[in-house]
Amino acid sequence: MISDDISLDKLIADIDQQIEVLTAIAGDSAILQEQLRIHKESREALINQDLELARLAELLDQDNIPEFTTIIEASKDPSSE
């Protein structure tokens, strides 16, 4: 998980650099303005996805795994075996 965090941090840092450069050079260029908008949206999506993954990981902590396993076992179709 730590290496995933480092990779995500590096990706966000790279996007931040690109946003900084695009902000400096975009001016009135519609294409560069659109690219800047897409970079900002991508950055936000990555951050939101990381937060959602962390939230889901908390919900599926080790204490709950046996409970979910029981639910899965109970819902198996006996005819499929």
Tab-separated table of N, CA and C in Angstrom:
chain	number	residue	atom	x	y	z
A	1	MET	N	0.825	-1.196	0.000
A	1	MET	CA	0.000	0.000	0.000
A	1	MET	C	0.867	1.257	0.000
A	2	ILE	N	2.019	1.182	0.677
A	2	ILE	CA	2.896	2.348	0.722
A	2	ILE	C	3.410	2.680	-0.673
A	3	SER	N	3.805	1.656	-1.435
A	3	SER	CA	4.297	1.923	-2.792
A	3	SER	C	3.187	2.492	-3.669
A	4	ASP	N	1.942	2.064	-3.429
A	4	ASP	CA	0.815	2.640	-4.168
A	4	ASP	C	0.661	4.120	-3.841
A	5	ASP	N	0.826	4.465	-2.554
A	5	ASP	CA	0.725	5.863	-2.142
A	5	ASP	C	1.829	6.700	-2.777
A	6	ILE	N	3.046	6.137	-2.832
A	6	ILE	CA	4.162	6.858	-3.438
A	6	ILE	C	3.902	7.066	-4.924
A	7	SER	N	3.410	6.036	-5.594
A	7	SER	CA	3.105	6.150	-7.026
A	7	SER	C	2.016	7.189	-7.270
A	8	LEU	N	0.985	7.180	-6.446
A	8	LEU	CA	-0.094	8.155	-6.593
A	8	LEU	C	0.422	9.561	-6.314
A	9	ASP	N	1.220	9.705	-5.260
A	9	ASP	CA	1.790	11.018	-4.946
A	9	ASP	C	2.656	11.528	-6.095
A	10	LYS	N	3.437	10.635	-6.690
A	10	LYS	CA	4.292	11.016	-7.828
A	10	LYS	C	3.428	11.429	-9.017
A	11	LEU	N	2.377	10.667	-9.288
A	11	LEU	CA	1.485	10.996	-10.400
A	11	LEU	C	0.822	12.351	-10.185
A	12	ILE	N	0.337	12.597	-8.980
A	12	ILE	CA	-0.307	13.882	-8.681
A	12	ILE	C	0.704	15.019	-8.777
A	13	ALA	N	1.926	14.787	-8.304
A	13	ALA	CA	2.968	15.813	-8.416
A	13	ALA	C	3.268	16.117	-9.884
A	14	ASP	N	3.320	15.084	-10.716
A	14	ASP	CA	3.549	15.288	-12.154
A	14	ASP	C	2.409	16.083	-12.783
A	15	ILE	N	1.183	15.744	-12.415
A	15	ILE	CA	0.027	16.475	-12.941
A	15	ILE	C	0.068	17.923	-12.470
A	16	ASP	N	0.442	18.137	-11.205
A	16	ASP	CA	0.550	19.506	-10.683
A	16	ASP	C	1.571	20.320	-11.477
A	17	GLN	N	2.698	19.688	-11.829
A	17	GLN	CA	3.706	20.379	-12.641
A	17	GLN	C	3.142	20.738	-14.008
A	18	GLN	N	2.425	19.809	-14.610
A	18	GLN	CA	1.839	20.073	-15.923
A	18	GLN	C	0.797	21.180	-15.842
A	19	ILE	N	0.023	21.183	-14.765
A	19	ILE	CA	-0.971	22.244	-14.564
A	19	ILE	C	-0.271	23.593	-14.431
A	20	GLU	N	0.828	23.617	-13.683
A	20	GLU	CA	1.577	24.858	-13.493
A	20	GLU	C	2.110	25.385	-14.830
A	21	VAL	N	2.681	24.503	-15.632
A	21	VAL	CA	3.216	24.906	-16.936
A	21	VAL	C	2.086	25.367	-17.851
A	22	LEU	N	1.007	24.600	-17.902
A	22	LEU	CA	-0.114	24.973	-18.767
A	22	LEU	C	-0.730	26.301	-18.346
A	23	THR	N	-0.813	26.527	-17.044
A	23	THR	CA	-1.357	27.791	-16.549
A	23	THR	C	-0.493	28.954	-17.030
A	24	ALA	N	0.826	28.741	-17.029
A	24	ALA	CA	1.746	29.801	-17.432
A	24	ALA	C	1.696	30.087	-18.932
A	25	ILE	N	1.456	29.055	-19.747
A	25	ILE	CA	1.555	29.257	-21.199
A	25	ILE	C	0.217	29.260	-21.935
A	26	ALA	N	-0.856	28.882	-21.272
A	26	ALA	CA	-2.134	28.689	-21.971
A	26	ALA	C	-2.661	29.964	-22.615
A	27	GLY	N	-2.629	31.051	-21.877
A	27	GLY	CA	-3.140	32.304	-22.430
A	27	GLY	C	-4.549	32.140	-22.961
A	28	ASP	N	-4.762	32.557	-24.209
A	28	ASP	CA	-6.082	32.473	-24.841
A	28	ASP	C	-6.241	31.238	-25.716
A	29	SER	N	-5.270	30.345	-25.688
A	29	SER	CA	-5.328	29.152	-26.527
A	29	SER	C	-6.416	28.203	-26.024
A	30	ALA	N	-7.413	27.986	-26.864
A	30	ALA	CA	-8.534	27.119	-26.480
A	30	ALA	C	-8.072	25.687	-26.234
A	31	ILE	N	-7.133	25.222	-27.040
A	31	ILE	CA	-6.649	23.847	-26.887
A	31	ILE	C	-5.920	23.683	-25.558
A	32	LEU	N	-5.039	24.631	-25.232
A	32	LEU	CA	-4.300	24.538	-23.968
A	32	LEU	C	-5.220	24.740	-22.764
A	33	GLN	N	-6.214	25.597	-22.904
A	33	GLN	CA	-7.188	25.784	-21.821
A	33	GLN	C	-7.961	24.491	-21.571
A	34	GLU	N	-8.327	23.804	-22.647
A	34	GLU	CA	-9.044	22.529	-22.512
A	34	GLU	C	-8.144	21.475	-21.875
A	35	GLN	N	-6.887	21.439	-22.284
A	35	GLN	CA	-5.946	20.491	-21.693
A	35	GLN	C	-5.761	20.790	-20.205
A	36	LEU	N	-5.704	22.055	-19.851
A	36	LEU	CA	-5.586	22.460	-18.452
A	36	LEU	C	-6.803	21.993	-17.657
A	37	ARG	N	-7.983	22.179	-18.222
A	37	ARG	CA	-9.213	21.735	-17.552
A	37	ARG	C	-9.196	20.222	-17.339
A	38	ILE	N	-8.786	19.480	-18.351
A	38	ILE	CA	-8.745	18.019	-18.248
A	38	ILE	C	-7.739	17.577	-17.191
A	39	HIS	N	-6.588	18.227	-17.133
A	39	HIS	CA	-5.591	17.888	-16.113
A	39	HIS	C	-6.152	18.131	-14.707
A	40	LYS	N	-6.826	19.253	-14.525
A	40	LYS	CA	-7.403	19.558	-13.208
A	40	LYS	C	-8.471	18.530	-12.831
A	41	GLU	N	-9.323	18.166	-13.788
A	41	GLU	CA	-10.355	17.160	-13.518
A	41	GLU	C	-9.734	15.803	-13.210
A	42	SER	N	-8.684	15.456	-13.931
A	42	SER	CA	-8.002	14.178	-13.695
A	42	SER	C	-7.395	14.137	-12.304
A	43	ARG	N	-6.791	15.237	-11.907
A	43	ARG	CA	-6.188	15.317	-10.571
A	43	ARG	C	-7.251	15.111	-9.497
A	44	GLU	N	-8.365	15.802	-9.638
A	44	GLU	CA	-9.452	15.671	-8.665
A	44	GLU	C	-10.014	14.253	-8.652
A	45	ALA	N	-10.159	13.646	-9.823
A	45	ALA	CA	-10.683	12.281	-9.905
A	45	ALA	C	-9.749	11.296	-9.205
A	46	LEU	N	-8.448	11.464	-9.383
A	46	LEU	CA	-7.483	10.582	-8.716
A	46	LEU	C	-7.557	10.718	-7.199
A	47	ILE	N	-7.659	11.949	-6.730
A	47	ILE	CA	-7.746	12.177	-5.283
A	47	ILE	C	-9.038	11.583	-4.735
A	48	ASN	N	-10.151	11.810	-5.426
A	48	ASN	CA	-11.431	11.259	-4.971
A	48	ASN	C	-11.432	9.741	-4.988
A	49	GLN	N	-10.818	9.153	-6.009
A	49	GLN	CA	-10.735	7.694	-6.099
A	49	GLN	C	-9.899	7.136	-4.947
A	50	ASP	N	-8.800	7.808	-4.621
A	50	ASP	CA	-7.955	7.358	-3.515
A	50	ASP	C	-8.708	7.437	-2.188
A	51	LEU	N	-9.463	8.508	-1.992
A	51	LEU	CA	-10.255	8.644	-0.767
A	51	LEU	C	-11.326	7.560	-0.684
A	52	GLU	N	-11.961	7.264	-1.808
A	52	GLU	CA	-12.995	6.227	-1.837
A	52	GLU	C	-12.395	4.850	-1.556
A	53	LEU	N	-11.218	4.574	-2.124
A	53	LEU	CA	-10.547	3.300	-1.854
A	53	LEU	C	-10.197	3.165	-0.376
A	54	ALA	N	-9.735	4.243	0.227
A	54	ALA	CA	-9.409	4.212	1.655
A	54	ALA	C	-10.668	3.963	2.483
A	55	ARG	N	-11.768	4.599	2.086
A	55	ARG	CA	-13.031	4.405	2.807
A	55	ARG	C	-13.497	2.957	2.690
A	56	LEU	N	-13.414	2.394	1.495
A	56	LEU	CA	-13.824	1.005	1.300
A	56	LEU	C	-12.910	0.044	2.046
A	57	ALA	N	-11.632	0.345	2.096
A	57	ALA	CA	-10.691	-0.507	2.832
A	57	ALA	C	-11.041	-0.527	4.315
A	58	GLU	N	-11.464	0.614	4.843
A	58	GLU	CA	-11.883	0.656	6.246
A	58	GLU	C	-13.131	-0.187	6.467
A	59	LEU	N	-14.054	-0.153	5.513
A	59	LEU	CA	-15.274	-0.949	5.639
A	59	LEU	C	-14.982	-2.441	5.582
A	60	LEU	N	-13.978	-2.810	4.816
A	60	LEU	CA	-13.637	-4.218	4.641
A	60	LEU	C	-12.414	-4.607	5.468
A	61	ASP	N	-12.322	-4.079	6.658
A	61	ASP	CA	-11.160	-4.417	7.482
A	61	ASP	C	-11.199	-5.892	7.867
A	62	GLN	N	-10.140	-6.381	8.426
A	62	GLN	CA	-9.979	-7.802	8.728
A	62	GLN	C	-11.062	-8.338	9.667
A	63	ASP	N	-11.604	-7.519	10.525
A	63	ASP	CA	-12.631	-7.981	11.460
A	63	ASP	C	-13.921	-8.376	10.747
A	64	ASN	N	-14.189	-7.783	9.603
A	64	ASN	CA	-15.437	-8.044	8.887
A	64	ASN	C	-15.332	-9.178	7.875
A	65	ILE	N	-14.145	-9.620	7.552
A	65	ILE	CA	-13.975	-10.641	6.511
A	65	ILE	C	-14.731	-11.931	6.825
A	66	PRO	N	-14.649	-12.491	8.039
A	66	PRO	CA	-15.430	-13.710	8.301
A	66	PRO	C	-16.937	-13.497	8.109
A	67	GLU	N	-17.422	-12.327	8.470
A	67	GLU	CA	-18.845	-12.022	8.306
A	67	GLU	C	-19.225	-12.049	6.824
A	68	PHE	N	-18.407	-11.430	5.963
A	68	PHE	CA	-18.688	-11.432	4.528
A	68	PHE	C	-18.563	-12.836	3.952
A	69	THR	N	-17.602	-13.606	4.432
A	69	THR	CA	-17.425	-14.976	3.959
A	69	THR	C	-18.666	-15.800	4.266
A	70	THR	N	-19.226	-15.627	5.452
A	70	THR	CA	-20.437	-16.340	5.835
A	70	THR	C	-21.591	-15.965	4.912
A	71	ILE	N	-21.715	-14.697	4.593
A	71	ILE	CA	-22.784	-14.242	3.701
A	71	ILE	C	-22.605	-14.860	2.319
A	72	ILE	N	-21.379	-14.890	1.828
A	72	ILE	CA	-21.115	-15.467	0.505
A	72	ILE	C	-21.408	-16.959	0.508
A	73	GLU	N	-20.963	-17.655	1.545
A	73	GLU	CA	-21.209	-19.096	1.641
A	73	GLU	C	-22.706	-19.378	1.678
A	74	ALA	N	-23.456	-18.570	2.413
A	74	ALA	CA	-24.894	-18.784	2.549
A	74	ALA	C	-25.630	-18.512	1.240
A	75	SER	N	-25.068	-17.642	0.408
A	75	SER	CA	-25.772	-17.289	-0.826
A	75	SER	C	-25.373	-18.157	-2.015
A	76	LYS	N	-24.480	-19.115	-1.829
A	76	LYS	CA	-24.095	-20.008	-2.928
A	76	LYS	C	-25.278	-20.872	-3.336
A	77	ASP	N	-25.392	-21.092	-4.616
A	77	ASP	CA	-26.453	-21.931	-5.168
A	77	ASP	C	-26.037	-23.395	-5.029
A	78	PRO	N	-26.794	-24.199	-4.271
A	78	PRO	CA	-26.420	-25.603	-4.071
A	78	PRO	C	-26.377	-26.398	-5.374
A	79	SER	N	-27.144	-26.014	-6.366
A	79	SER	CA	-27.167	-26.760	-7.625
A	79	SER	C	-25.918	-26.514	-8.466
A	80	SER	N	-25.145	-25.471	-8.116
A	80	SER	CA	-23.945	-25.169	-8.900
A	80	SER	C	-22.765	-26.032	-8.490
A	81	GLU	N	-22.889	-26.791	-7.434
A	81	GLU	CA	-21.781	-27.631	-6.962
A	81	GLU	C	-21.818	-29.003	-7.556
